[in-house]
Amino acid sequence: MTQDPALRMTQALRDGGVRVTRQREALLKVLTEAADHPDAAELHRRARTLDDSLSLATVYRTLSVLEREGVVLKLPLENGGARYEVADAPHHDHIVDLDSGHITEFRSEKIEQLQREIAAELGFEIVHHRMELYCRKKP
């Protein structure tokens, strides 16, 4: 039986020596259920429906801890903002719509292969990468 992603992340925090509070559990639940890439303010709004004692400052502090512990990924955006997603999702890249802020996930084996080939030609092996395309919808 597959363990709930929120429980896996909670255990990862505990294993990392990080205290798991009621507020952190609410935030983990919201993160694991998000079908989008929410920013801190949106995470705060959603998590407050589970725990109304959660402050925005706690969200930011918790996100920093979760990012440091490798539980969530911070997607820094070109405009200085950031969005978040769970770290245990399969590898994918992102298209960021500059007009709406919407983030679309995609995976292209052609791109992945080309990146491996380029790295190999230059004498490298890819350990990790992240690609974000900043786009506008065609008229």
Coordinates of N, CA and C in Angstrom, one line a residue:
M1 N 0.8 -1.2 0.0 CA 0.0 0.0 0.0 C 0.9 1.2 0.0
T2 N 0.6 2.2 -0.9 CA 1.4 3.4 -1.0 C 1.0 4.4 0.2
Q3 N 2.0 4.9 0.8 CA 1.7 5.9 1.9 C 1.3 7.2 1.4
D4 N 0.4 7.9 2.1 CA 0.0 9.2 1.7 C 1.2 10.2 1.6
P5 N 1.3 11.0 0.5 CA 2.4 11.9 0.3 C 2.6 12.8 1.5
A6 N 1.5 13.3 2.2 CA 1.7 14.2 3.3 C 2.3 13.5 4.5
L7 N 2.0 12.2 4.6 CA 2.6 11.4 5.7 C 4.1 11.2 5.4
R8 N 4.4 10.9 4.1 CA 5.8 10.7 3.7 C 6.6 12.0 4.0
M9 N 6.1 13.2 3.7 CA 6.8 14.4 3.9 C 6.9 14.7 5.4
T10 N 5.8 14.4 6.2 CA 5.9 14.6 7.6 C 7.0 13.7 8.2
Q11 N 7.1 12.5 7.8 CA 8.2 11.6 8.2 C 9.6 12.1 7.8
A12 N 9.7 12.7 6.6 CA 11.0 13.2 6.2 C 11.4 14.4 7.1
L13 N 10.4 15.2 7.5 CA 10.7 16.3 8.4 C 11.2 15.8 9.7
R14 N 10.5 14.8 10.3 CA 10.9 14.2 11.6 C 12.3 13.6 11.5
D15 N 12.5 12.8 10.4 CA 13.8 12.2 10.2 C 14.9 13.3 10.1
G16 N 14.6 14.4 9.6 CA 15.5 15.5 9.5 C 15.6 16.3 10.8
G17 N 14.9 15.9 11.9 CA 15.0 16.6 13.1 C 14.2 17.9 13.2
V18 N 13.2 18.0 12.3 CA 12.4 19.2 12.3 C 11.1 18.9 13.0
R19 N 10.7 19.8 13.9 CA 9.4 19.6 14.6 C 8.2 19.7 13.7
V20 N 7.3 18.8 13.8 CA 6.1 18.8 12.9 C 5.0 19.3 13.8
T21 N 4.6 20.5 13.5 CA 3.5 21.2 14.2 C 2.2 21.0 13.5
R22 N 1.1 21.4 14.1 CA -0.2 21.4 13.5 C -0.2 22.2 12.2
Q23 N 0.4 23.4 12.3 CA 0.5 24.3 11.2 C 1.3 23.7 10.0
R24 N 2.4 23.1 10.3 CA 3.2 22.4 9.3 C 2.4 21.3 8.6
E25 N 1.6 20.5 9.4 CA 0.8 19.5 8.9 C -0.3 20.0 7.9
A26 N -0.9 21.1 8.3 CA -1.9 21.8 7.5 C -1.3 22.2 6.1
L27 N -0.1 22.8 6.2 CA 0.6 23.3 5.0 C 1.0 22.1 4.1
L28 N 1.5 21.0 4.7 CA 1.8 19.8 3.9 C 0.6 19.3 3.2
K29 N -0.5 19.2 3.9 CA -1.7 18.7 3.3 C -2.1 19.5 2.1
V30 N -2.1 20.9 2.3 CA -2.4 21.8 1.2 C -1.4 21.6 0.0
L31 N -0.2 21.5 0.3 CA 0.8 21.3 -0.8 C 0.6 20.0 -1.5
T32 N 0.4 18.9 -0.8 CA 0.2 17.6 -1.5 C -1.1 17.5 -2.3
E33 N -2.1 18.3 -1.9 CA -3.4 18.3 -2.7 C -3.4 19.3 -3.8
A34 N -2.4 20.2 -3.9 CA -2.4 21.3 -4.9 C -2.2 20.7 -6.3
A35 N -3.1 21.0 -7.2 CA -3.0 20.6 -8.6 C -2.2 21.7 -9.4
D36 N -1.9 22.8 -8.7 CA -1.3 23.9 -9.3 C 0.0 24.2 -8.6
H37 N 0.6 25.4 -8.8 CA 1.9 25.8 -8.2 C 1.6 27.1 -7.4
P38 N 1.0 26.9 -6.2 CA 0.6 28.1 -5.4 C 1.8 28.9 -4.9
D39 N 1.6 30.2 -4.7 CA 2.6 31.0 -4.0 C 2.3 31.0 -2.5
A40 N 3.1 31.6 -1.7 CA 3.0 31.6 -0.2 C 1.6 32.1 0.2
A41 N 1.2 33.2 -0.4 CA -0.1 33.8 0.0 C -1.2 32.9 -0.3
E42 N -1.2 32.2 -1.4 CA -2.3 31.2 -1.7 C -2.2 30.0 -0.8
L43 N -1.0 29.5 -0.5 CA -0.9 28.4 0.5 C -1.4 28.8 1.8
H44 N -1.2 30.1 2.2 CA -1.7 30.6 3.5 C -3.2 30.6 3.5
R45 N -3.8 31.1 2.4 CA -5.2 31.1 2.3 C -5.8 29.7 2.4
R46 N -5.3 28.8 1.7 CA -5.8 27.4 1.7 C -5.6 26.7 3.0
A47 N -4.4 26.9 3.6 CA -4.1 26.2 4.8 C -4.9 26.7 6.0
R48 N -5.3 28.0 6.0 CA -6.1 28.6 7.0 C -7.5 27.9 7.1
T49 N -7.9 27.3 6.1 CA -9.2 26.6 6.1 C -9.0 25.3 7.0
L50 N -7.8 24.9 7.2 CA -7.5 23.7 8.0 C -7.1 24.1 9.4
D51 N -6.4 25.2 9.5 CA -5.9 25.7 10.8 C -5.9 27.2 10.8
D52 N -6.9 27.8 11.4 CA -7.0 29.3 11.3 C -6.0 30.0 12.1
S53 N -5.2 29.3 12.9 CA -4.1 30.0 13.7 C -2.9 30.2 12.9
L54 N -2.8 29.7 11.6 CA -1.6 29.8 10.8 C -1.5 31.3 10.3
S55 N -0.3 31.8 10.5 CA 0.0 33.2 10.1 C 0.9 33.1 8.8
L56 N 0.9 34.1 8.0 CA 1.7 34.2 6.8 C 3.1 34.1 7.1
A57 N 3.6 34.6 8.2 CA 5.0 34.5 8.6 C 5.3 33.1 8.9
T58 N 4.4 32.3 9.5 CA 4.7 30.9 9.7 C 4.7 30.1 8.4
V59 N 3.9 30.5 7.5 CA 4.0 29.9 6.1 C 5.4 30.1 5.5
Y60 N 5.8 31.3 5.5 CA 7.2 31.6 5.0 C 8.3 30.8 5.7
R61 N 8.2 30.8 7.0 CA 9.2 30.1 7.8 C 9.2 28.6 7.5
T62 N 7.9 28.1 7.5 CA 7.8 26.7 7.2 C 8.2 26.3 5.8
L63 N 7.9 27.1 4.8 CA 8.3 26.8 3.5 C 9.9 26.8 3.4
S64 N 10.5 27.7 4.1 CA 12.0 27.7 4.2 C 12.5 26.4 4.7
V65 N 11.9 25.9 5.8 CA 12.3 24.6 6.4 C 12.0 23.5 5.5
L66 N 10.8 23.5 4.9 CA 10.5 22.4 4.0 C 11.4 22.4 2.7
E67 N 11.8 23.5 2.2 CA 12.7 23.6 1.1 C 14.1 23.1 1.5
R68 N 14.5 23.5 2.7 CA 15.9 23.1 3.2 C 15.9 21.6 3.4
E69 N 14.8 21.0 3.8 CA 14.7 19.6 4.1 C 14.5 18.8 2.8
G70 N 14.3 19.5 1.7 CA 14.1 18.8 0.4 C 12.7 18.2 0.2
V71 N 11.7 18.8 1.0 CA 10.3 18.3 0.9 C 9.5 19.0 -0.1
V72 N 9.8 20.3 -0.3 CA 9.2 21.1 -1.4 C 10.2 21.7 -2.2
L73 N 9.8 22.0 -3.5 CA 10.7 22.8 -4.4 C 10.1 24.2 -4.5
K74 N 11.0 25.1 -4.4 CA 10.7 26.5 -4.7 C 11.0 26.8 -6.1
L75 N 10.0 27.4 -6.8 CA 10.1 27.7 -8.2 C 10.2 29.3 -8.3
P76 N 11.5 29.8 -8.2 CA 11.6 31.2 -8.3 C 11.2 31.7 -9.7
L77 N 10.4 32.8 -9.7 CA 10.0 33.3 -11.0 C 10.8 34.5 -11.4
E78 N 10.8 34.8 -12.6 CA 11.5 35.9 -13.2 C 11.2 37.3 -12.6
N79 N 9.9 37.4 -12.2 CA 9.4 38.7 -11.6 C 9.8 38.8 -10.1
G80 N 10.5 37.9 -9.5 CA 10.9 37.9 -8.1 C 10.0 37.1 -7.2
G81 N 8.8 36.7 -7.7 CA 7.9 35.9 -6.9 C 8.4 34.4 -6.9
A82 N 7.7 33.6 -6.2 CA 8.0 32.2 -6.1 C 6.7 31.4 -6.0
R83 N 6.8 30.2 -6.6 CA 5.7 29.2 -6.4 C 6.3 27.9 -5.8
Y84 N 5.5 27.1 -5.3 CA 5.9 25.9 -4.6 C 5.2 24.6 -5.2
E85 N 6.0 23.5 -5.1 CA 5.4 22.2 -5.4 C 6.1 21.1 -4.6
V86 N 5.5 20.0 -4.5 CA 6.1 18.9 -3.7 C 7.3 18.4 -4.5
A87 N 8.3 17.9 -3.7 CA 9.6 17.5 -4.3 C 9.6 16.1 -4.8
D88 N 8.6 15.3 -4.4 CA 8.7 13.9 -4.8 C 7.9 13.6 -6.1
A89 N 7.5 14.7 -6.8 CA 6.9 14.5 -8.2 C 7.9 14.0 -9.2
P90 N 7.5 13.3 -10.2 CA 8.5 12.8 -11.2 C 9.0 14.1 -11.9
H91 N 10.2 14.0 -12.4 CA 10.9 15.1 -13.1 C 10.0 15.7 -14.2
H92 N 10.0 17.0 -14.2 CA 9.3 17.7 -15.3 C 9.8 19.1 -15.4
D93 N 9.5 19.8 -16.4 CA 9.9 21.2 -16.6 C 8.7 22.1 -16.6
H94 N 8.9 23.4 -16.7 CA 7.7 24.3 -16.6 C 7.7 25.3 -17.7
I95 N 6.5 25.7 -18.1 CA 6.3 26.9 -18.9 C 5.5 27.8 -18.0
V96 N 6.1 29.1 -17.9 CA 5.4 30.1 -17.1 C 4.8 31.1 -18.0
D97 N 3.5 31.3 -17.9 CA 2.8 32.3 -18.8 C 3.0 33.6 -18.1
L98 N 3.8 34.5 -18.8 CA 4.1 35.8 -18.3 C 2.9 36.7 -18.0
D99 N 1.9 36.5 -18.8 CA 0.7 37.4 -18.6 C -0.2 36.9 -17.5
S100 N -0.4 35.6 -17.4 CA -1.4 35.1 -16.3 C -0.7 34.6 -15.1
G101 N 0.6 34.2 -15.2 CA 1.3 33.6 -14.1 C 1.1 32.1 -14.0
H102 N 0.2 31.6 -14.8 CA -0.1 30.1 -14.8 C 1.2 29.4 -15.2
I103 N 1.4 28.2 -14.5 CA 2.5 27.4 -14.7 C 2.0 26.0 -15.3
T104 N 2.6 25.7 -16.4 CA 2.2 24.4 -17.1 C 3.4 23.5 -17.0
E105 N 3.2 22.3 -16.5 CA 4.2 21.3 -16.4 C 4.3 20.5 -17.7
F106 N 5.5 20.1 -18.1 CA 5.7 19.3 -19.3 C 6.9 18.5 -19.2
R107 N 7.0 17.4 -20.0 CA 8.2 16.6 -20.1 C 8.4 16.2 -21.5
S108 N 9.6 16.4 -22.0 CA 10.0 16.1 -23.3 C 11.2 15.2 -23.3
E109 N 11.1 14.0 -23.8 CA 12.3 13.1 -23.8 C 13.3 13.6 -24.8
K110 N 12.8 14.3 -25.9 CA 13.8 14.9 -26.9 C 14.7 15.9 -26.2
I111 N 14.1 16.8 -25.4 CA 14.9 17.8 -24.7 C 15.8 17.1 -23.7
E112 N 15.3 16.1 -22.9 CA 16.1 15.4 -21.9 C 17.3 14.8 -22.6
Q113 N 17.1 14.1 -23.7 CA 18.2 13.5 -24.5 C 19.2 14.5 -25.0
L114 N 18.7 15.6 -25.5 CA 19.6 16.7 -26.1 C 20.5 17.2 -24.9
Q115 N 19.9 17.4 -23.8 CA 20.7 17.9 -22.6 C 21.8 17.0 -22.3
R116 N 21.4 15.7 -22.2 CA 22.5 14.6 -21.9 C 23.6 14.7 -22.9
E117 N 23.2 14.8 -24.2 CA 24.2 14.8 -25.3 C 25.1 16.0 -25.2
I118 N 24.5 17.2 -25.0 CA 25.3 18.4 -24.8 C 26.3 18.3 -23.6
A119 N 25.8 17.8 -22.5 CA 26.6 17.7 -21.3 C 27.7 16.7 -21.6
A120 N 27.5 15.6 -22.2 CA 28.5 14.6 -22.5 C 29.5 15.1 -23.5
E121 N 29.1 15.9 -24.5 CA 30.0 16.5 -25.5 C 31.0 17.4 -24.8
L122 N 30.5 18.1 -23.7 CA 31.4 19.0 -23.0 C 32.1 18.4 -21.8
G123 N 31.9 17.0 -21.7 CA 32.6 16.3 -20.6 C 31.9 16.3 -19.3
F124 N 30.6 16.4 -19.3 CA 29.9 16.4 -18.0 C 28.8 15.3 -18.0
E125 N 28.3 15.0 -16.8 CA 27.2 14.2 -16.6 C 26.2 15.0 -15.8
I126 N 24.9 15.0 -16.3 CA 23.9 15.8 -15.5 C 23.6 15.1 -14.2
V127 N 23.6 15.9 -13.2 CA 23.3 15.4 -11.8 C 21.8 15.9 -11.6
H128 N 21.5 17.1 -11.9 CA 20.2 17.7 -11.7 C 20.0 18.9 -12.6
H129 N 18.8 19.1 -13.0 CA 18.6 20.3 -13.8 C 17.1 20.8 -13.6
R130 N 16.9 22.0 -14.0 CA 15.6 22.6 -13.9 C 15.5 23.5 -15.1
M131 N 14.4 23.4 -15.9 CA 14.1 24.2 -17.0 C 12.8 24.9 -16.9
E132 N 12.8 26.2 -17.1 CA 11.6 27.0 -17.1 C 11.6 27.9 -18.3
L133 N 10.5 27.8 -19.1 CA 10.4 28.6 -20.2 C 9.4 29.7 -19.9
Y134 N 9.8 30.9 -20.1 CA 8.9 32.1 -19.8 C 8.3 32.5 -21.2
C135 N 6.9 32.4 -21.2 CA 6.2 32.5 -22.5 C 5.0 33.4 -22.4
R136 N 4.5 33.7 -23.6 CA 3.3 34.4 -23.8 C 2.5 33.6 -24.8
K137 N 1.2 33.5 -24.6 CA 0.3 32.8 -25.5 C 0.3 33.6 -26.9
K138 N 0.3 32.8 -27.9 CA 0.3 33.4 -29.3 C -1.1 34.0 -29.5
P139 N -1.2 35.2 -30.2 CA -2.5 35.8 -30.4 C -3.3 35.0 -31.3

